[in-house]
mmCIF file of C-alpha atoms and ligand atoms in Angstrom:
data_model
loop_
_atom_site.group_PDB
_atom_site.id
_atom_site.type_symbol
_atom_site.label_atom_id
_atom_site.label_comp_id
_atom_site.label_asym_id
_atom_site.label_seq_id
_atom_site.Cartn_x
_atom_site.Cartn_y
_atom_site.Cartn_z
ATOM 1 C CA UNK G 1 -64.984 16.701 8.408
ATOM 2 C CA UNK G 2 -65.993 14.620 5.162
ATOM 3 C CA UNK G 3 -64.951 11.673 4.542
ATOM 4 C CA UNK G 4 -64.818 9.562 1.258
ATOM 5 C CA UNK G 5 -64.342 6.043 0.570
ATOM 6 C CA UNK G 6 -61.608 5.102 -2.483
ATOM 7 C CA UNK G 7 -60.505 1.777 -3.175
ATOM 8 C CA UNK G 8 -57.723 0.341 -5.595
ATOM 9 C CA UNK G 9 -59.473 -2.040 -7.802
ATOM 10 C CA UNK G 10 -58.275 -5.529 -8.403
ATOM 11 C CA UNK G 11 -56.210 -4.352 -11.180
ATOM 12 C CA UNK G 12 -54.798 -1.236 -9.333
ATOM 13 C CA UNK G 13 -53.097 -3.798 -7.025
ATOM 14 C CA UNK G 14 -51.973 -6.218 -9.739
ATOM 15 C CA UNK G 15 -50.945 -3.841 -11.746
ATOM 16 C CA UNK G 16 -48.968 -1.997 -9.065
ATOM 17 C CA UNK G 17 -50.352 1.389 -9.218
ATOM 18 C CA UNK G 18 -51.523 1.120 -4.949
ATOM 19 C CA UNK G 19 -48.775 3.768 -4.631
ATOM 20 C CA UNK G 20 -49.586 6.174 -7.315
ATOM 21 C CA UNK G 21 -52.983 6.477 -6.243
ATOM 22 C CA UNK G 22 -52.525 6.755 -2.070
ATOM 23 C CA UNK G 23 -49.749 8.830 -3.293
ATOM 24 C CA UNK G 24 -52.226 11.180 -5.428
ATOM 25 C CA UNK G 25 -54.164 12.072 -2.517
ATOM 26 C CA UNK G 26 -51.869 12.006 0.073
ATOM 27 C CA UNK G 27 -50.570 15.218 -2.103
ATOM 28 C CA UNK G 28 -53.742 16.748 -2.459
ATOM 29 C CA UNK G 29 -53.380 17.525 1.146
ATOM 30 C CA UNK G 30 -55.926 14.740 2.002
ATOM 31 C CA UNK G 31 -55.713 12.828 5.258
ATOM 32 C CA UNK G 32 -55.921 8.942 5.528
ATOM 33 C CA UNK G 33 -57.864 7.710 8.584
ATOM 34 C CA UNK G 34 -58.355 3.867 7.082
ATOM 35 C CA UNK G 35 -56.896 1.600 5.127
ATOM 36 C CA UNK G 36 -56.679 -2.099 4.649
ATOM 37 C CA UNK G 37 -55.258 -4.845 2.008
ATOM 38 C CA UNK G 38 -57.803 -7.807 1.838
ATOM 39 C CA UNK G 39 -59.889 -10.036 -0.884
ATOM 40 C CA UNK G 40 -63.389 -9.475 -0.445
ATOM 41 C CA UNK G 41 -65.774 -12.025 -1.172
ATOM 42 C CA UNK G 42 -68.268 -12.082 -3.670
ATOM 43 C CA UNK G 43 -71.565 -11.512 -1.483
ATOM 44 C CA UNK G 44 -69.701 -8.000 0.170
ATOM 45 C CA UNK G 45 -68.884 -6.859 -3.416
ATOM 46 C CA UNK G 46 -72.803 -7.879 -3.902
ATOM 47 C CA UNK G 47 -73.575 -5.547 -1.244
ATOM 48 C CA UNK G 48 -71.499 -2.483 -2.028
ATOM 49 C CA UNK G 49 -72.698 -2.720 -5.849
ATOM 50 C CA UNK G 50 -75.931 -3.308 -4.592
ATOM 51 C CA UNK G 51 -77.913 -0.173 -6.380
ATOM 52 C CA UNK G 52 -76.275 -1.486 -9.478
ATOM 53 C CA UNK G 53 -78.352 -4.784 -9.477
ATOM 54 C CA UNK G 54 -80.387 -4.840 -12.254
ATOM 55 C CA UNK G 55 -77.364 -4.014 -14.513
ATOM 56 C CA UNK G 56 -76.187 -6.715 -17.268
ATOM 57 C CA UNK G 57 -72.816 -6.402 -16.324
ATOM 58 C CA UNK G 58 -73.495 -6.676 -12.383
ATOM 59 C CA UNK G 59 -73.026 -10.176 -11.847
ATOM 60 C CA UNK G 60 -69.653 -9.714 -13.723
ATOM 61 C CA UNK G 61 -68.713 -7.072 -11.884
ATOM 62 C CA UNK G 62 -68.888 -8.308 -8.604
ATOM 63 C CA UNK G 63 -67.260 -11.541 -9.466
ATOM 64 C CA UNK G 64 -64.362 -9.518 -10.763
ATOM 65 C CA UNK G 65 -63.913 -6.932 -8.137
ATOM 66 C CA UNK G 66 -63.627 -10.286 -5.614
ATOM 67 C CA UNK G 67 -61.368 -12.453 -7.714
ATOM 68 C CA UNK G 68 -58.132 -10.775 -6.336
ATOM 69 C CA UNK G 69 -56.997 -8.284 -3.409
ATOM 70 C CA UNK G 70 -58.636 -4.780 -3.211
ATOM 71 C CA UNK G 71 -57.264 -1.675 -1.194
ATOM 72 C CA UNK G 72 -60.471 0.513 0.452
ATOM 73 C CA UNK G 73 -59.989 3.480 2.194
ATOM 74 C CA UNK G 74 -61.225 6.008 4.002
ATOM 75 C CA UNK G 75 -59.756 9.698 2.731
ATOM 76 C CA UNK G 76 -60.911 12.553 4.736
ATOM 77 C CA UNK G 77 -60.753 16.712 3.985
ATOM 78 C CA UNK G 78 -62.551 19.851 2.239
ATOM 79 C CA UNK G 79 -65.183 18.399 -0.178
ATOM 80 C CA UNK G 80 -63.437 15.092 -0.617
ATOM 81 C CA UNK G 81 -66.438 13.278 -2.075
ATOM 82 C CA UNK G 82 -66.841 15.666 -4.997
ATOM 83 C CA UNK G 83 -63.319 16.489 -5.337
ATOM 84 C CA UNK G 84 -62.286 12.924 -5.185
ATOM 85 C CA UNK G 85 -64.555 12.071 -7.984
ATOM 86 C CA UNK G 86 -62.748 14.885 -10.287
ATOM 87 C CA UNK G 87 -59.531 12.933 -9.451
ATOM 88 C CA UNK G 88 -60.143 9.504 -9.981
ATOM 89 C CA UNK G 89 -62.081 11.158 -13.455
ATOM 90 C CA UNK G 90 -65.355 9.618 -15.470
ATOM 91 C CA UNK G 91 -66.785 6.392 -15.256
ATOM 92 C CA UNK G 92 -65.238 5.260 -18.704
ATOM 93 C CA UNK G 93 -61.357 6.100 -18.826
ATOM 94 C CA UNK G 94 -61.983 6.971 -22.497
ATOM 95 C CA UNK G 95 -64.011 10.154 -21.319
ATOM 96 C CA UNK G 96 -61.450 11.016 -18.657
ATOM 97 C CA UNK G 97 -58.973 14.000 -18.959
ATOM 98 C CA UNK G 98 -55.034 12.965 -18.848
ATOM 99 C CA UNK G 99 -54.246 14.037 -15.492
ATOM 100 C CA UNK G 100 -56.503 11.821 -13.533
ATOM 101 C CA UNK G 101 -56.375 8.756 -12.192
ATOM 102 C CA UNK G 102 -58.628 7.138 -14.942
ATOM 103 C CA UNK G 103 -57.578 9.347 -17.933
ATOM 104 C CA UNK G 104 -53.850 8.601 -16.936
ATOM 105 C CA UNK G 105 -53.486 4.357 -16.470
ATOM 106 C CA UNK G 106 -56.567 2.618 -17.755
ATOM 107 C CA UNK G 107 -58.558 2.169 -20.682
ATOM 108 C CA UNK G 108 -61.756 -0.231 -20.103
ATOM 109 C CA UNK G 109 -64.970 0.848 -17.960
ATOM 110 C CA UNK G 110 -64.783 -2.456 -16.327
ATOM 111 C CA UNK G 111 -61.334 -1.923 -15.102
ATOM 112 C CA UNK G 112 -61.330 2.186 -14.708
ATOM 113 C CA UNK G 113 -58.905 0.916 -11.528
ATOM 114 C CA UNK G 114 -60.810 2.583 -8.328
ATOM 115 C CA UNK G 115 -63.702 3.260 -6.783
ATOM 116 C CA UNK G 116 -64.928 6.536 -5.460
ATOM 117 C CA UNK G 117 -68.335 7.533 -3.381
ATOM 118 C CA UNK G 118 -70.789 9.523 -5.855
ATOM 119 C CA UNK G 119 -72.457 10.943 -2.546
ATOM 120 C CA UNK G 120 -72.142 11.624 1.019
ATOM 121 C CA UNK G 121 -74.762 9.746 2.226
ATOM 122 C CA UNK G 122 -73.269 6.920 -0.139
ATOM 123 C CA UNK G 123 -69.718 7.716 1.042
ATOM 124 C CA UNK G 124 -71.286 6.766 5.154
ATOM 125 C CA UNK G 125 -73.298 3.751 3.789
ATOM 126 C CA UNK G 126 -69.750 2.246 1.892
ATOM 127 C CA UNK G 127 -67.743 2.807 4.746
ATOM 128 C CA UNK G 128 -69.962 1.244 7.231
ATOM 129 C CA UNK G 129 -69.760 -1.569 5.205
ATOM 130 C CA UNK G 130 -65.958 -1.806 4.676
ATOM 131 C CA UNK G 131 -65.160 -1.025 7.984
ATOM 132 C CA UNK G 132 -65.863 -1.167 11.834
ATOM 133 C CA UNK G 133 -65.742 2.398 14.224
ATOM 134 C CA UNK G 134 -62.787 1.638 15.433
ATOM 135 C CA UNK G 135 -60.864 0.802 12.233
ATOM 136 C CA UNK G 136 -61.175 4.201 11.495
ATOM 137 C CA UNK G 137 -58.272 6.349 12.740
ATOM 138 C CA UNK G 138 -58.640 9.754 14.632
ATOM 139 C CA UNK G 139 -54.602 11.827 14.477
ATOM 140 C CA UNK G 140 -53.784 15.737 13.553
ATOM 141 C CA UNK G 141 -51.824 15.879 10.618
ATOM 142 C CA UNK G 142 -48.794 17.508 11.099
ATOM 143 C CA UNK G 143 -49.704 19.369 7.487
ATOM 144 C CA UNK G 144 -53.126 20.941 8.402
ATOM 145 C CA UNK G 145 -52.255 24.310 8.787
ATOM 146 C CA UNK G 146 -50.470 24.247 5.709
ATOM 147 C CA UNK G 147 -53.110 22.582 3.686
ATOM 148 C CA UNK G 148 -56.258 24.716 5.102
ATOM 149 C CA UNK G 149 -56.717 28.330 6.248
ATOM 150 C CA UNK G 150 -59.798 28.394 8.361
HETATM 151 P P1 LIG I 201 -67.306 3.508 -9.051
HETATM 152 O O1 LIG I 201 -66.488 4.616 -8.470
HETATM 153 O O2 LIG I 201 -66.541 2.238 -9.260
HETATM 154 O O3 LIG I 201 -68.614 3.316 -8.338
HETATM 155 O O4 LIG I 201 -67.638 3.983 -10.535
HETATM 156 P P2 LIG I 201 -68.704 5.063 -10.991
HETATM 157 O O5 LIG I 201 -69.446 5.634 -9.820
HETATM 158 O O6 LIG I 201 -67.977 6.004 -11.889
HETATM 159 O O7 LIG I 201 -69.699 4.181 -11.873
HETATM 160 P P3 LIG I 201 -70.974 3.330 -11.392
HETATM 161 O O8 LIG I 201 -71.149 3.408 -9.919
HETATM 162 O O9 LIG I 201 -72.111 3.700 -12.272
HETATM 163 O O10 LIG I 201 -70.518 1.868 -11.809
HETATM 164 C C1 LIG I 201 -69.723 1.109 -10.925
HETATM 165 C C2 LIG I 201 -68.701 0.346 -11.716
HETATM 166 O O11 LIG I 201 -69.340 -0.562 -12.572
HETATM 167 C C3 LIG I 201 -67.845 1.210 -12.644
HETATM 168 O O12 LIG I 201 -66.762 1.790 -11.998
HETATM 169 C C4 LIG I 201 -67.410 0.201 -13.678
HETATM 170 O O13 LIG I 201 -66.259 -0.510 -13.235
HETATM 171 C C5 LIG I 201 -68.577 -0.730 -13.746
HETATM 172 N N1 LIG I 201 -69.380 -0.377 -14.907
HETATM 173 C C6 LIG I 201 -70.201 0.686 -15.065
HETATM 174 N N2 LIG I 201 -70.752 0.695 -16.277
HETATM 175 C C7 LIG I 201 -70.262 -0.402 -16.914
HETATM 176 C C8 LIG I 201 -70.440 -0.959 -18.210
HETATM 177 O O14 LIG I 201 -71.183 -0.434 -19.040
HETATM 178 N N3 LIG I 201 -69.748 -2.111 -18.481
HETATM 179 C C9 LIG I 201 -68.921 -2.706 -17.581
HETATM 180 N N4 LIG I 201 -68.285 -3.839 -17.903
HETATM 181 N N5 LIG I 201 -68.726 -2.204 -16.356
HETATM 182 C C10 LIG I 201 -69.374 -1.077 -16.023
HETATM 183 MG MG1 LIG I 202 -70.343 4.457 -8.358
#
């Protein structure tokens, strides 16, 4: 099963939108296997931004995404990683269609609210890095068969 790591950007949380986005994939049938509610520190949002280094706004960036609570996650299901991407909507929330995440409650590329993998092999690297084997939840949900036909 794929797997896809989303996480609620500092101002998802402040801005109280943790439940509209768990929310939003929770009814796309998704399943949640990991979650947690921390403040990471600077060097770990050095890390996961790492193959954005040589950017301008990288040093910005990673001070920002550390300077209050974040919400990662692990969302699991049918082509999450691509299909999660369509939901959360472009990189800049001025390019993203009303009816996702980014086209429907933010404005600025440096606050487009969450983070989605661009890649599986991305999506295994994040989540190694946000979380330990057994942080990561193994359960049937009680929905599958009326989610999936396979
Ligand atoms: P993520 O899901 O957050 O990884 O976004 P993305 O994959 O759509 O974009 P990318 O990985 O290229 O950039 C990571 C993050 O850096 C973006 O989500 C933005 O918050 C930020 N970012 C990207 N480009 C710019 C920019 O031109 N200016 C600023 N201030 N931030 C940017
Ligand atoms: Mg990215």
């Amino acid at each position: 099963k794929e797997r896809s790591f989303i996480m609620i950007k500092p101002n998802g949380v402040q801005r109280g939108l943790i439940g509209e986005v768990i929310k939003r994939f929770e009814q796309k049938g998704y399943k949640l296997v990991a979650m947690k509610f921390m403040q990471a520190s600077e060097e770990h949002m050095q890390k996961h931004y790492t193959h954005l280094q040589s950017k301008a706004f990288y040093p910005g960036l990673c001070k920002y995404m550390s300077s209050s609570p974040v919400v990662p996650m692990v969302w699991e299901g049918l082509d999450v990683v691509r299909t999660g991407r369509v939901m959360l909507g472009e990189t800049n929330p001025g390019d993203s269609l009303p009816g996702t995440i980014r086209g429907d409650f933010c404005l600025h590329v440096g606050r487009n609210l969450v983070h989605g993998s661009d890649s599986i092999e991305n999506a295994n690297k994040e989540i190694a890095l946000w979380f330990r084997e057994d942080e990561i939840v193994t359960y049937t949900a009680g929905q599958y068969d009326w989610v999936y036909d396979d």
